[in-house]
PDB file of C-alpha atoms in Angstrom:
ATOM      1  CA  MET F   1      17.425 -80.050 140.689  1.00  0.00           C
ATOM      2  CA  GLY F   2      15.866 -83.480 140.932  1.00  0.00           C
ATOM      3  CA  ARG F   3      12.215 -83.931 141.802  1.00  0.00           C
ATOM      4  CA  THR F   4      11.277 -83.866 145.499  1.00  0.00           C
ATOM      5  CA  LEU F   5       9.559 -86.974 146.923  1.00  0.00           C
ATOM      6  CA  VAL F   6       6.496 -86.100 148.867  1.00  0.00           C
ATOM      7  CA  GLU F   7       4.712 -88.859 150.804  1.00  0.00           C
ATOM      8  CA  LEU F   8       1.096 -88.451 152.021  1.00  0.00           C
ATOM      9  CA  PHE F   9       0.109 -90.724 154.863  1.00  0.00           C
ATOM     10  CA  TYR F  10      -3.681 -90.784 155.175  1.00  0.00           C
ATOM     11  CA  ASP F  11      -6.738 -92.670 156.221  1.00  0.00           C
ATOM     12  CA  VAL F  12     -10.191 -92.197 154.568  1.00  0.00           C
ATOM     13  CA  VAL F  13     -11.761 -91.633 158.031  1.00  0.00           C
ATOM     14  CA  SER F  14     -10.039 -88.282 158.194  1.00  0.00           C
ATOM     15  CA  PRO F  15     -11.730 -85.260 156.533  1.00  0.00           C
ATOM     16  CA  TYR F  16      -8.580 -83.161 156.735  1.00  0.00           C
ATOM     17  CA  SER F  17      -6.663 -86.020 154.986  1.00  0.00           C
ATOM     18  CA  TRP F  18      -9.188 -85.619 152.032  1.00  0.00           C
ATOM     19  CA  LEU F  19      -8.402 -81.854 151.844  1.00  0.00           C
ATOM     20  CA  GLY F  20      -4.620 -82.516 151.848  1.00  0.00           C
ATOM     21  CA  PHE F  21      -4.969 -85.337 149.369  1.00  0.00           C
ATOM     22  CA  GLU F  22      -6.873 -83.213 146.841  1.00  0.00           C
ATOM     23  CA  VAL F  23      -4.404 -80.287 147.137  1.00  0.00           C
ATOM     24  CA  LEU F  24      -1.485 -82.404 146.700  1.00  0.00           C
ATOM     25  CA  CYS F  25      -3.024 -84.363 143.789  1.00  0.00           C
ATOM     26  CA  ARG F  26      -3.479 -80.912 142.160  1.00  0.00           C
ATOM     27  CA  TYR F  27       0.028 -79.746 142.857  1.00  0.00           C
ATOM     28  CA  GLN F  28       1.697 -82.878 141.569  1.00  0.00           C
ATOM     29  CA  HIS F  29       1.026 -81.500 138.128  1.00  0.00           C
ATOM     30  CA  ILE F  30       2.484 -78.058 138.932  1.00  0.00           C
ATOM     31  CA  TRP F  31       5.304 -78.421 141.454  1.00  0.00           C
ATOM     32  CA  ASN F  32       8.468 -80.462 140.686  1.00  0.00           C
ATOM     33  CA  ILE F  33       7.430 -83.335 143.022  1.00  0.00           C
ATOM     34  CA  ASP F  34       6.744 -86.976 142.954  1.00  0.00           C
ATOM     35  CA  LEU F  35       3.721 -87.623 145.041  1.00  0.00           C
ATOM     36  CA  ARG F  36       3.546 -90.997 146.741  1.00  0.00           C
ATOM     37  CA  LEU F  37       0.204 -91.945 148.329  1.00  0.00           C
ATOM     38  CA  ARG F  38       0.714 -93.966 151.583  1.00  0.00           C
ATOM     39  CA  PRO F  39      -2.476 -95.594 152.824  1.00  0.00           C
ATOM     40  CA  ALA F  40      -2.179 -96.017 156.598  1.00  0.00           C
ATOM     41  CA  PHE F  41      -4.387 -96.680 159.632  1.00  0.00           C
ATOM     42  CA  LEU F  42      -5.201 -93.600 161.763  1.00  0.00           C
ATOM     43  CA  GLY F  43      -6.571 -95.752 164.594  1.00  0.00           C
ATOM     44  CA  GLY F  44      -3.125 -97.398 164.941  1.00  0.00           C
ATOM     45  CA  VAL F  45      -1.337 -93.967 165.110  1.00  0.00           C
ATOM     46  CA  MET F  46      -3.824 -92.703 167.663  1.00  0.00           C
ATOM     47  CA  GLN F  47      -3.514 -95.657 169.867  1.00  0.00           C
ATOM     48  CA  ALA F  48       0.306 -95.814 169.691  1.00  0.00           C
ATOM     49  CA  THR F  49       0.802 -92.042 170.356  1.00  0.00           C
ATOM     50  CA  GLY F  50      -2.066 -91.498 172.903  1.00  0.00           C
ATOM     51  CA  ASN F  51      -3.789 -89.020 170.696  1.00  0.00           C
ATOM     52  CA  LYS F  52      -7.505 -88.518 170.665  1.00  0.00           C
ATOM     53  CA  PRO F  53      -9.962 -87.422 167.984  1.00  0.00           C
ATOM     54  CA  PRO F  54     -10.398 -83.610 168.293  1.00  0.00           C
ATOM     55  CA  ALA F  55     -14.186 -83.914 168.020  1.00  0.00           C
ATOM     56  CA  LEU F  56     -14.350 -85.878 171.358  1.00  0.00           C
ATOM     57  CA  LEU F  57     -14.068 -82.430 173.049  1.00  0.00           C
ATOM     58  CA  PRO F  58     -17.688 -81.056 172.540  1.00  0.00           C
ATOM     59  CA  LYS F  59     -16.647 -77.373 171.885  1.00  0.00           C
ATOM     60  CA  ARG F  60     -13.996 -78.420 169.518  1.00  0.00           C
ATOM     61  CA  GLY F  61     -16.395 -80.751 167.784  1.00  0.00           C
ATOM     62  CA  GLU F  62     -18.806 -77.808 167.279  1.00  0.00           C
ATOM     63  CA  TYR F  63     -15.983 -75.752 165.845  1.00  0.00           C
ATOM     64  CA  MET F  64     -14.841 -78.595 163.594  1.00  0.00           C
ATOM     65  CA  LEU F  65     -18.207 -78.762 161.898  1.00  0.00           C
ATOM     66  CA  LYS F  66     -18.149 -75.063 161.013  1.00  0.00           C
ATOM     67  CA  ASP F  67     -14.486 -75.317 160.057  1.00  0.00           C
ATOM     68  CA  MET F  68     -15.199 -78.235 157.778  1.00  0.00           C
ATOM     69  CA  LYS F  69     -17.940 -76.340 156.005  1.00  0.00           C
ATOM     70  CA  ARG F  70     -15.606 -73.366 155.382  1.00  0.00           C
ATOM     71  CA  MET F  71     -12.717 -75.605 154.422  1.00  0.00           C
ATOM     72  CA  ALA F  72     -14.703 -77.710 152.041  1.00  0.00           C
ATOM     73  CA  LYS F  73     -15.787 -74.468 150.162  1.00  0.00           C
ATOM     74  CA  TYR F  74     -12.279 -73.045 150.177  1.00  0.00           C
ATOM     75  CA  TYR F  75     -10.669 -76.270 149.005  1.00  0.00           C
ATOM     76  CA  GLN F  76     -13.494 -77.107 146.641  1.00  0.00           C
ATOM     77  CA  VAL F  77     -13.834 -80.630 148.130  1.00  0.00           C
ATOM     78  CA  PRO F  78     -17.412 -81.869 148.691  1.00  0.00           C
ATOM     79  CA  ILE F  79     -17.326 -82.706 152.379  1.00  0.00           C
ATOM     80  CA  ASN F  80     -20.738 -82.706 153.811  1.00  0.00           C
ATOM     81  CA  ILE F  81     -20.903 -83.613 157.609  1.00  0.00           C
ATOM     82  CA  SER F  82     -23.606 -82.874 160.105  1.00  0.00           C
ATOM     83  CA  ALA F  83     -23.295 -83.270 163.916  1.00  0.00           C
ATOM     84  CA  LEU F  84     -25.002 -86.593 163.625  1.00  0.00           C
ATOM     85  CA  ASP F  85     -22.619 -87.726 160.823  1.00  0.00           C
ATOM     86  CA  LEU F  86     -19.672 -86.690 162.993  1.00  0.00           C
ATOM     87  CA  GLN F  87     -20.818 -89.079 165.794  1.00  0.00           C
ATOM     88  CA  HIS F  88     -21.150 -91.810 163.114  1.00  0.00           C
ATOM     89  CA  ILE F  89     -17.580 -91.106 161.855  1.00  0.00           C
ATOM     90  CA  LEU F  90     -16.186 -91.301 165.404  1.00  0.00           C
ATOM     91  CA  GLY F  91     -17.787 -94.757 165.821  1.00  0.00           C
ATOM     92  CA  SER F  92     -16.763 -96.116 162.407  1.00  0.00           C
ATOM     93  CA  SER F  93     -13.797 -98.344 161.512  1.00  0.00           C
ATOM     94  CA  THR F  94     -11.993 -97.852 158.246  1.00  0.00           C
ATOM     95  CA  LEU F  95      -9.605-100.748 158.790  1.00  0.00           C
ATOM     96  CA  GLY F  96     -11.225-102.837 156.015  1.00  0.00           C
ATOM     97  CA  ALA F  97     -11.259 -99.921 153.619  1.00  0.00           C
ATOM     98  CA  MET F  98      -7.569 -99.119 154.315  1.00  0.00           C
ATOM     99  CA  ARG F  99      -6.593-102.761 153.859  1.00  0.00           C
ATOM    100  CA  PHE F 100      -8.460-102.806 150.611  1.00  0.00           C
ATOM    101  CA  ILE F 101      -6.687 -99.620 149.398  1.00  0.00           C
ATOM    102  CA  THR F 102      -3.356-101.187 150.553  1.00  0.00           C
ATOM    103  CA  ALA F 103      -4.109-104.394 148.523  1.00  0.00           C
ATOM    104  CA  VAL F 104      -4.714-102.049 145.519  1.00  0.00           C
ATOM    105  CA  ASP F 105      -1.519-100.195 146.224  1.00  0.00           C
ATOM    106  CA  MET F 106       0.348-103.604 146.168  1.00  0.00           C
ATOM    107  CA  THR F 107      -1.225-104.897 142.945  1.00  0.00           C
ATOM    108  CA  GLN F 108      -2.844-102.020 140.944  1.00  0.00           C
ATOM    109  CA  PRO F 109      -1.335 -98.794 142.213  1.00  0.00           C
ATOM    110  CA  GLN F 110      -2.737 -96.723 139.367  1.00  0.00           C
ATOM    111  CA  TYR F 111      -6.131 -97.103 141.109  1.00  0.00           C
ATOM    112  CA  VAL F 112      -5.092 -95.780 144.482  1.00  0.00           C
ATOM    113  CA  GLU F 113      -5.919 -92.160 143.779  1.00  0.00           C
ATOM    114  CA  PRO F 114      -9.350 -92.620 142.193  1.00  0.00           C
ATOM    115  CA  LEU F 115     -10.269 -95.357 144.736  1.00  0.00           C
ATOM    116  CA  SER F 116      -9.304 -93.314 147.759  1.00  0.00           C
ATOM    117  CA  ARG F 117     -11.318 -90.432 146.350  1.00  0.00           C
ATOM    118  CA  GLU F 118     -14.396 -92.579 145.976  1.00  0.00           C
ATOM    119  CA  PHE F 119     -14.067 -93.870 149.492  1.00  0.00           C
ATOM    120  CA  TRP F 120     -14.056 -90.303 150.701  1.00  0.00           C
ATOM    121  CA  ILE F 121     -17.022 -89.260 148.596  1.00  0.00           C
ATOM    122  CA  ARG F 122     -19.086 -92.144 149.904  1.00  0.00           C
ATOM    123  CA  PHE F 123     -18.076 -91.687 153.573  1.00  0.00           C
ATOM    124  CA  LEU F 124     -17.756 -87.980 154.051  1.00  0.00           C
ATOM    125  CA  SER F 125     -19.920 -86.597 151.224  1.00  0.00           C
ATOM    126  CA  GLN F 126     -22.750 -89.066 151.083  1.00  0.00           C
ATOM    127  CA  CYS F 127     -22.234 -90.269 154.571  1.00  0.00           C
ATOM    128  CA  GLU F 128     -22.762 -93.990 153.775  1.00  0.00           C
ATOM    129  CA  ASP F 129     -21.008 -97.055 155.102  1.00  0.00           C
ATOM    130  CA  ILE F 130     -17.705 -98.188 153.790  1.00  0.00           C
ATOM    131  CA  SER F 131     -16.929-100.995 156.220  1.00  0.00           C
ATOM    132  CA  GLN F 132     -18.884-103.896 154.636  1.00  0.00           C
ATOM    133  CA  PRO F 133     -17.596-105.810 151.629  1.00  0.00           C
ATOM    134  CA  GLU F 134     -20.624-104.973 149.454  1.00  0.00           C
ATOM    135  CA  ASN F 135     -20.050-101.264 150.103  1.00  0.00           C
ATOM    136  CA  ILE F 136     -16.371-101.555 149.409  1.00  0.00           C
ATOM    137  CA  SER F 137     -17.326-103.325 146.085  1.00  0.00           C
ATOM    138  CA  THR F 138     -19.602-100.346 145.233  1.00  0.00           C
ATOM    139  CA  VAL F 139     -16.762 -97.881 145.777  1.00  0.00           C
ATOM    140  CA  ALA F 140     -14.378-100.004 143.757  1.00  0.00           C
ATOM    141  CA  LYS F 141     -16.713-100.155 140.905  1.00  0.00           C
ATOM    142  CA  LYS F 142     -17.024 -96.404 140.843  1.00  0.00           C
ATOM    143  CA  ALA F 143     -13.230 -96.130 140.809  1.00  0.00           C
ATOM    144  CA  GLY F 144     -13.096 -98.280 137.701  1.00  0.00           C
ATOM    145  CA  LEU F 145     -12.145-101.662 139.082  1.00  0.00           C
ATOM    146  CA  SER F 146     -13.782-104.740 137.554  1.00  0.00           C
ATOM    147  CA  SER F 147     -15.917-107.011 139.650  1.00  0.00           C
ATOM    148  CA  GLU F 148     -13.460-109.901 139.141  1.00  0.00           C
ATOM    149  CA  LEU F 149     -10.489-107.739 140.287  1.00  0.00           C
ATOM    150  CA  THR F 150     -12.488-106.402 143.283  1.00  0.00           C
ATOM    151  CA  GLN F 151     -13.314-109.871 144.392  1.00  0.00           C
ATOM    152  CA  LYS F 152      -9.725-110.902 144.313  1.00  0.00           C
ATOM    153  CA  LEU F 153      -8.656-107.789 146.218  1.00  0.00           C
ATOM    154  CA  LEU F 154     -11.403-108.459 148.851  1.00  0.00           C
ATOM    155  CA  GLU F 155      -9.945-111.873 149.395  1.00  0.00           C
ATOM    156  CA  MET F 156      -6.496-110.165 149.904  1.00  0.00           C
ATOM    157  CA  ILE F 157      -7.793-108.067 152.826  1.00  0.00           C
ATOM    158  CA  SER F 158      -7.413-110.892 155.333  1.00  0.00           C
ATOM    159  CA  THR F 159      -3.994-112.079 154.154  1.00  0.00           C
ATOM    160  CA  PRO F 160      -0.819-111.492 156.228  1.00  0.00           C
ATOM    161  CA  ALA F 161       0.932-109.684 153.408  1.00  0.00           C
ATOM    162  CA  VAL F 162      -1.783-106.925 153.272  1.00  0.00           C
ATOM    163  CA  LYS F 163      -2.077-106.724 156.951  1.00  0.00           C
ATOM    164  CA  ASN F 164       1.675-106.424 157.354  1.00  0.00           C
ATOM    165  CA  ARG F 165       2.049-103.774 154.679  1.00  0.00           C
ATOM    166  CA  LEU F 166      -0.660-101.505 156.275  1.00  0.00           C
ATOM    167  CA  ARG F 167       0.924-102.034 159.725  1.00  0.00           C
ATOM    168  CA  GLU F 168       4.421-101.185 158.384  1.00  0.00           C
ATOM    169  CA  THR F 169       3.210 -98.058 156.568  1.00  0.00           C
ATOM    170  CA  THR F 170       1.532 -96.927 159.702  1.00  0.00           C
ATOM    171  CA  GLU F 171       4.605 -97.566 161.764  1.00  0.00           C
ATOM    172  CA  GLU F 172       6.664 -95.731 159.111  1.00  0.00           C
ATOM    173  CA  ALA F 173       4.528 -92.644 159.437  1.00  0.00           C
ATOM    174  CA  MET F 174       5.165 -92.751 163.198  1.00  0.00           C
ATOM    175  CA  LYS F 175       8.978 -93.013 162.640  1.00  0.00           C
ATOM    176  CA  TYR F 176       8.726 -89.716 160.828  1.00  0.00           C
ATOM    177  CA  GLY F 177       6.977 -88.262 163.883  1.00  0.00           C
ATOM    178  CA  ALA F 178       3.339 -88.586 162.793  1.00  0.00           C
ATOM    179  CA  PHE F 179       0.727 -88.321 165.616  1.00  0.00           C
ATOM    180  CA  GLY F 180      -2.338 -87.881 163.395  1.00  0.00           C
ATOM    181  CA  MET F 181      -3.274 -87.481 159.725  1.00  0.00           C
ATOM    182  CA  PRO F 182      -2.702 -86.313 157.167  1.00  0.00           C
ATOM    183  CA  ALA F 183       1.020 -86.606 157.684  1.00  0.00           C
ATOM    184  CA  VAL F 184       3.026 -85.232 154.756  1.00  0.00           C
ATOM    185  CA  VAL F 185       6.677 -86.070 154.426  1.00  0.00           C
ATOM    186  CA  ALA F 186       8.832 -84.123 152.049  1.00  0.00           C
ATOM    187  CA  HIS F 187      12.261 -85.612 151.277  1.00  0.00           C
ATOM    188  CA  TYR F 188      14.400 -82.521 150.671  1.00  0.00           C
ATOM    189  CA  ASN F 189      18.123 -81.861 150.947  1.00  0.00           C
ATOM    190  CA  GLY F 190      18.770 -85.408 152.163  1.00  0.00           C
ATOM    191  CA  GLU F 191      16.338 -85.335 155.043  1.00  0.00           C
ATOM    192  CA  PRO F 192      12.606 -85.886 155.707  1.00  0.00           C
ATOM    193  CA  HIS F 193      10.467 -82.891 156.691  1.00  0.00           C
ATOM    194  CA  LEU F 194       7.146 -83.763 158.430  1.00  0.00           C
ATOM    195  CA  PHE F 195       4.120 -81.491 158.006  1.00  0.00           C
ATOM    196  CA  PHE F 196       0.896 -82.257 159.900  1.00  0.00           C
ATOM    197  CA  GLY F 197      -2.507 -81.120 158.480  1.00  0.00           C
ATOM    198  CA  SER F 198      -3.983 -80.072 155.270  1.00  0.00           C
ATOM    199  CA  ASP F 199      -3.096 -76.383 156.017  1.00  0.00           C
ATOM    200  CA  ARG F 200       0.628 -76.901 155.899  1.00  0.00           C
ATOM    201  CA  ILE F 201       1.004 -77.534 152.257  1.00  0.00           C
ATOM    202  CA  GLU F 202       1.801 -73.794 151.607  1.00  0.00           C
ATOM    203  CA  LEU F 203       4.623 -74.106 154.182  1.00  0.00           C
ATOM    204  CA  LEU F 204       5.830 -77.295 152.492  1.00  0.00           C
ATOM    205  CA  GLY F 205       6.050 -75.443 149.252  1.00  0.00           C
ATOM    206  CA  SER F 206       8.209 -72.685 150.781  1.00  0.00           C
ATOM    207  CA  ILE F 207      10.627 -75.350 152.266  1.00  0.00           C
ATOM    208  CA  ILE F 208      11.115 -77.090 148.885  1.00  0.00           C
ATOM    209  CA  GLY F 209      11.296 -73.886 146.944  1.00  0.00           C
ATOM    210  CA  GLU F 210       7.926 -74.025 145.219  1.00  0.00           C
ATOM    211  CA  LYS F 211       5.278 -71.284 144.841  1.00  0.00           C
ATOM    212  CA  TRP F 212       1.934 -71.600 146.599  1.00  0.00           C
ATOM    213  CA  LEU F 213      -0.885 -70.705 144.185  1.00  0.00           C
ATOM    214  CA  GLY F 214      -3.844 -71.369 146.447  1.00  0.00           C
ATOM    215  CA  PRO F 215      -5.797 -74.540 147.097  1.00  0.00           C
ATOM    216  CA  VAL F 216      -7.146 -74.792 143.601  1.00  0.00           C
ATOM    217  CA  PRO F 217      -4.280 -73.794 141.285  1.00  0.00           C
ATOM    218  CA  SER F 218      -4.711 -73.539 137.599  1.00  0.00           C
ATOM    219  CA  VAL F 219      -2.600 -75.919 135.619  1.00  0.00           C
ATOM    220  CA  PRO F 220      -0.372 -74.014 133.186  1.00  0.00           C
ATOM    221  CA  SER F 221      -1.252 -74.465 129.606  1.00  0.00           C
ATOM    222  CA  PRO F 222       1.253 -76.346 127.471  1.00  0.00           C
ATOM    223  CA  LYS F 223       3.452 -74.166 125.336  1.00  0.00           C
ATOM    224  CA  MET F 224       2.684 -74.226 121.634  1.00  0.00           C
TER     225      MET F 224
END
């Protein structure tokens, strides 16, 4: 059997995308999969599909805060969001951040995983801004990018090539049926299988014939 291509469409504005991201990053070393990270723009998906952020409904927002606290502990991901932070998140734009990650994906793809993680840590753990160039630069430095490379990437954000790539990736997610994020697409038996949400990875495993070992699986020791 060949390896199964699994694509993760995500936006760093989404807490549940962070959960799905970390679990899939763990399982890429255990399951027979090739994980492809696909930075996209959640705002574009929501607008095109008519979807609304769940936290806009007050009772659902209250539940989401409790749920995030439980999920963060269960998944061992340092999400730390208060009610005030949630309102800030709803009013924040991650378009610049997602264009920056897209530029990295186009030129330095080896940094996409650590860079995305650092954006989430700053935004959803430390609850600090990620929209301004100086804050993007801070995140990039933590992810291991040099200041010279970061500056070149910041200049790329406004180019048609980067804007088009992000838009095309977002449209591709919707062609698979995405209406929110995380959207996970497993290419198995010649067809794409869409899974929505961080809590569907166990189901994904059953579809592609892989064993679910919990959200924090232990990596098998190499045979001596």
